[in-house]
Amino acid sequence: MTPDALSLAGKVAIVTGSGRENGIGAAIAIALSRNGAAVVINYVSESSEARAAGVAKTIQAAGGQAIVVKASVSTPEGANHLVQETLKRFKTDHIDILGKPMGVSLNNAGAGLVGSTLETTKEGIDLTFGVNVYGTIFLVQAVVPHMPRGGRIINISSVASKLGLDFLPIYGASKAALDSLSYTWAKEFGRSRGITVNSVAPGPVDTDIARAADPAGAGGNLLVGMTRAEERVGKTEDIADVVLLLASEKSRWITGQFVSASGGITGQ
C-alpha cells in the first residue's frame, strides 16, 4: 500500500512577501515547491530584489518551478499585476493556492506600529490596515476568479489578534480583521466555489525582521514563556509545514479556522 503524501503536483501557488530567504514567506514557498507546486516568489522593495532571486534559485536548484514577481498588493493595480504575471509566465489559466504572509513589518515604530494607541499616528494606521487588510482583500478579489474548486486561501495572522498585547494594539486589530475575513470567506467562497480559507497564527518566529523589531527580545521572551510545545521561538519551517498541510487535499474539510501555529501560546 502506497503511503499518503501531501502532493501539490500540478498546482500553482502565489506566496506574497516571500522574497527574504529567512522569512516565513520563503519557507512557505520552499515547502510548497518541495511538494510539487509551481511557486511565485513575490517581493515589494528594491532592497529585497536579490534576496527574492536567491529564494527562486534555491527552489530551481532543487528541481522546483519558481518565478519572481515584484508587486505591492496594497493597491488593486498591484494585486492584479501579480495575478496576471503569474498566469502569463506559468502559461496557465488557474491559481490553486494563495498564501499571504506578507504584512507590515513591526520594526516600523516611526509609523506608530509599536506603542500605545494614544501614540499611534494616522500614517501608522493607514500603513498597517493598508497592507494587512486592504491588501488581502485586493489580492483575493484578483485571485478568486482564477481559482478552481479545491483552491486554498491561507492567510497568515498572528497570536496578537487574540492576546490583546498593549504594545501592538493596531497591528493586533488588523490581524483580528484578517481572522474575521477568513471565517466569512470560508462560507462565501466555500459553498459557491469549493475553496477553503483559513488563517494561520504564528507567535514569535526567528526572522531578521523580528530581530530588528525587537532587538532586546522583550516581546519574544514574554510570549516564549507562554509556549507549551517547547520553550523557544518558532522556526519558519514550523509555520511552513502547517501551511503545507492546509494547502493539500488532506485539509479539504478544514475551513474557516484560526490555526494557532505558536507552540501552544493560544489555541483560540
Coordinates of C-alpha atoms in Angstrom, one line a residue, residues 3-187:
P3 CA 1.5 5.9 1.9
D4 CA -0.5 9.1 1.6
A5 CA 1.5 12.2 0.6
L6 CA 0.9 15.9 0.7
S7 CA 1.3 16.2 -3.1
L8 CA 0.8 19.5 -4.8
A9 CA 1.8 18.3 -8.2
G10 CA 0.2 20.5 -11.0
K11 CA -0.8 23.2 -8.5
V12 CA 0.2 26.9 -8.9
A13 CA 0.8 28.9 -5.8
I14 CA 1.3 32.6 -5.1
V15 CA 3.2 33.4 -1.8
T16 CA 3.3 37.1 -1.1
G17 CA 6.2 38.6 0.9
S18 CA 8.4 35.6 0.1
G19 CA 11.5 37.4 -1.0
R20 CA 13.6 37.1 2.1
E21 CA 15.4 33.8 2.4
N22 CA 15.0 33.5 6.2
G23 CA 11.4 34.8 6.3
I24 CA 8.1 32.9 6.8
G25 CA 7.1 33.5 3.2
A26 CA 10.2 32.0 1.7
A27 CA 9.9 28.9 3.9
I28 CA 6.3 28.5 2.8
A29 CA 7.3 28.8 -0.9
I30 CA 10.0 26.3 -0.5
A31 CA 7.7 23.8 1.3
L32 CA 5.0 24.1 -1.4
S33 CA 7.6 23.7 -4.1
R34 CA 9.2 20.7 -2.5
N35 CA 5.8 19.0 -2.7
G36 CA 5.2 19.8 -6.4
A37 CA 3.7 23.3 -6.6
A38 CA 4.9 25.9 -9.1
V39 CA 5.5 28.9 -6.9
V40 CA 5.5 32.7 -7.4
I41 CA 8.1 34.5 -5.2
N42 CA 6.7 38.0 -4.5
Y43 CA 8.6 40.9 -3.1
V44 CA 8.0 44.7 -2.9
S45 CA 11.1 46.7 -2.1
E46 CA 14.2 47.1 -4.3
S47 CA 16.3 46.0 -1.3
S48 CA 14.7 42.5 -1.5
E49 CA 15.2 42.0 -5.2
A50 CA 18.5 40.0 -5.0
R51 CA 17.2 38.0 -2.0
A52 CA 14.0 37.1 -3.8
A53 CA 16.0 35.9 -6.8
G54 CA 18.0 33.8 -4.4
V55 CA 14.9 32.2 -3.0
A56 CA 13.8 31.3 -6.5
K57 CA 17.2 29.9 -7.4
T58 CA 17.1 27.7 -4.3
I59 CA 13.8 26.2 -5.4
Q60 CA 15.0 25.8 -9.0
A61 CA 18.3 24.1 -7.9
A62 CA 16.2 21.5 -6.1
G63 CA 14.2 20.8 -9.2
G64 CA 11.2 23.0 -8.5
Q65 CA 9.5 25.7 -10.5
A66 CA 9.6 29.3 -9.3
I67 CA 9.3 32.8 -10.8
V68 CA 9.9 36.2 -9.1
V69 CA 7.3 39.0 -9.4
K70 CA 7.7 42.4 -7.9
A71 CA 4.3 43.8 -6.8
S72 CA 2.7 45.6 -3.9
V73 CA -0.7 44.1 -3.2
S74 CA -1.7 47.2 -1.1
T75 CA -3.4 48.5 -4.3
P76 CA -5.9 46.8 -6.7
E77 CA -3.4 47.5 -9.5
G78 CA -0.6 45.8 -7.8
A79 CA -2.6 42.8 -6.8
N80 CA -3.9 42.4 -10.4
H81 CA -0.4 42.7 -11.8
L82 CA 0.8 39.9 -9.5
V83 CA -2.0 37.6 -10.7
Q84 CA -1.7 38.4 -14.4
E85 CA 2.1 37.9 -14.3
T86 CA 1.5 34.5 -12.7
L87 CA -0.9 33.4 -15.3
K88 CA 1.2 34.6 -18.2
R89 CA 4.6 33.4 -17.1
F90 CA 3.4 30.0 -15.9
K91 CA 1.2 29.8 -19.1
T92 CA -1.8 28.7 -17.0
D93 CA -5.4 29.7 -16.5
H94 CA -5.6 28.8 -12.8
I95 CA -4.1 29.7 -9.4
D96 CA -4.7 27.0 -6.8
I97 CA -3.1 28.3 -3.7
L98 CA -2.8 31.8 -2.2
G99 CA -0.6 32.1 0.8
K100 CA -0.4 35.6 2.2
P101 CA 2.3 36.0 4.9
M102 CA 3.3 39.5 3.8
G103 CA 2.4 42.1 6.4
V104 CA 3.6 45.3 7.9
S105 CA 7.0 45.0 9.5
L106 CA 6.8 45.6 13.2
N107 CA 10.1 47.4 13.2
N108 CA 8.5 50.5 11.6
A109 CA 7.9 52.1 15.0
G110 CA 8.2 55.5 13.5
A111 CA 4.9 54.9 11.7
G112 CA 3.2 54.1 15.0
L113 CA 3.0 50.3 14.7
V114 CA 4.6 49.6 18.0
G115 CA 3.4 51.5 21.0
S116 CA 0.2 52.6 22.7
T117 CA -3.0 53.6 20.9
L118 CA -2.6 57.2 22.0
E119 CA 0.8 57.4 20.4
T120 CA -0.4 55.8 17.1
T121 CA -0.4 58.1 14.0
K122 CA -2.8 58.1 11.1
E123 CA 0.2 57.1 8.9
G124 CA 0.7 54.0 11.1
I125 CA -2.9 53.1 11.0
D126 CA -3.1 53.5 7.2
L127 CA 0.0 51.5 6.7
T128 CA -1.0 48.6 8.9
F129 CA -4.5 48.2 7.6
G130 CA -3.5 49.1 4.0
V131 CA -1.2 46.0 3.8
N132 CA -2.7 43.6 6.3
V133 CA -6.4 44.2 5.5
Y134 CA -6.9 46.1 2.3
G135 CA -4.0 44.2 0.6
T136 CA -5.5 40.9 1.4
I137 CA -8.9 41.9 0.1
F138 CA -7.5 43.3 -3.2
L139 CA -5.5 40.1 -3.7
V140 CA -8.4 37.8 -3.0
Q141 CA -10.5 39.8 -5.5
A142 CA -7.8 39.3 -8.1
V143 CA -7.1 35.6 -7.4
V144 CA -10.5 34.0 -6.7
P145 CA -11.9 34.4 -10.3
H146 CA -9.0 32.2 -11.4
M147 CA -9.1 29.7 -8.6
P148 CA -10.8 26.3 -9.3
R149 CA -12.7 24.1 -6.9
G150 CA -10.3 22.7 -4.3
G151 CA -8.5 26.0 -4.2
R152 CA -6.8 27.2 -0.9
I153 CA -6.5 30.6 0.6
I154 CA -4.2 30.7 3.7
N155 CA -3.8 34.0 5.4
I156 CA -1.0 34.5 7.9
S157 CA -2.5 36.1 11.0
S158 CA -0.8 36.4 14.5
V159 CA -1.5 35.4 18.0
A160 CA -1.5 39.2 18.6
S161 CA -5.1 39.1 17.3
K162 CA -6.2 37.1 20.3
L163 CA -3.9 38.2 23.1
G164 CA -4.7 41.9 23.4
L165 CA -1.0 43.0 23.5
D166 CA -0.9 46.6 24.7
F167 CA 2.3 47.3 22.7
L168 CA 0.7 46.1 19.4
P169 CA -2.9 47.4 19.5
I170 CA -3.3 48.5 15.9
Y171 CA -1.3 45.5 14.5
G172 CA -3.4 43.1 16.6
A173 CA -6.6 44.8 15.4
S174 CA -5.6 44.4 11.7
K175 CA -4.9 40.7 12.2
A176 CA -8.2 40.3 14.0
A177 CA -9.9 41.8 10.9
L178 CA -8.0 39.3 8.8
D179 CA -9.3 36.4 11.0
S180 CA -12.8 37.7 10.6
L181 CA -12.5 37.9 6.8
S182 CA -11.1 34.4 6.7
Y183 CA -14.0 33.0 8.6
T184 CA -16.5 34.9 6.4
W185 CA -14.8 34.0 3.1
A186 CA -14.8 30.3 4.1
K187 CA -18.6 30.4 3.6

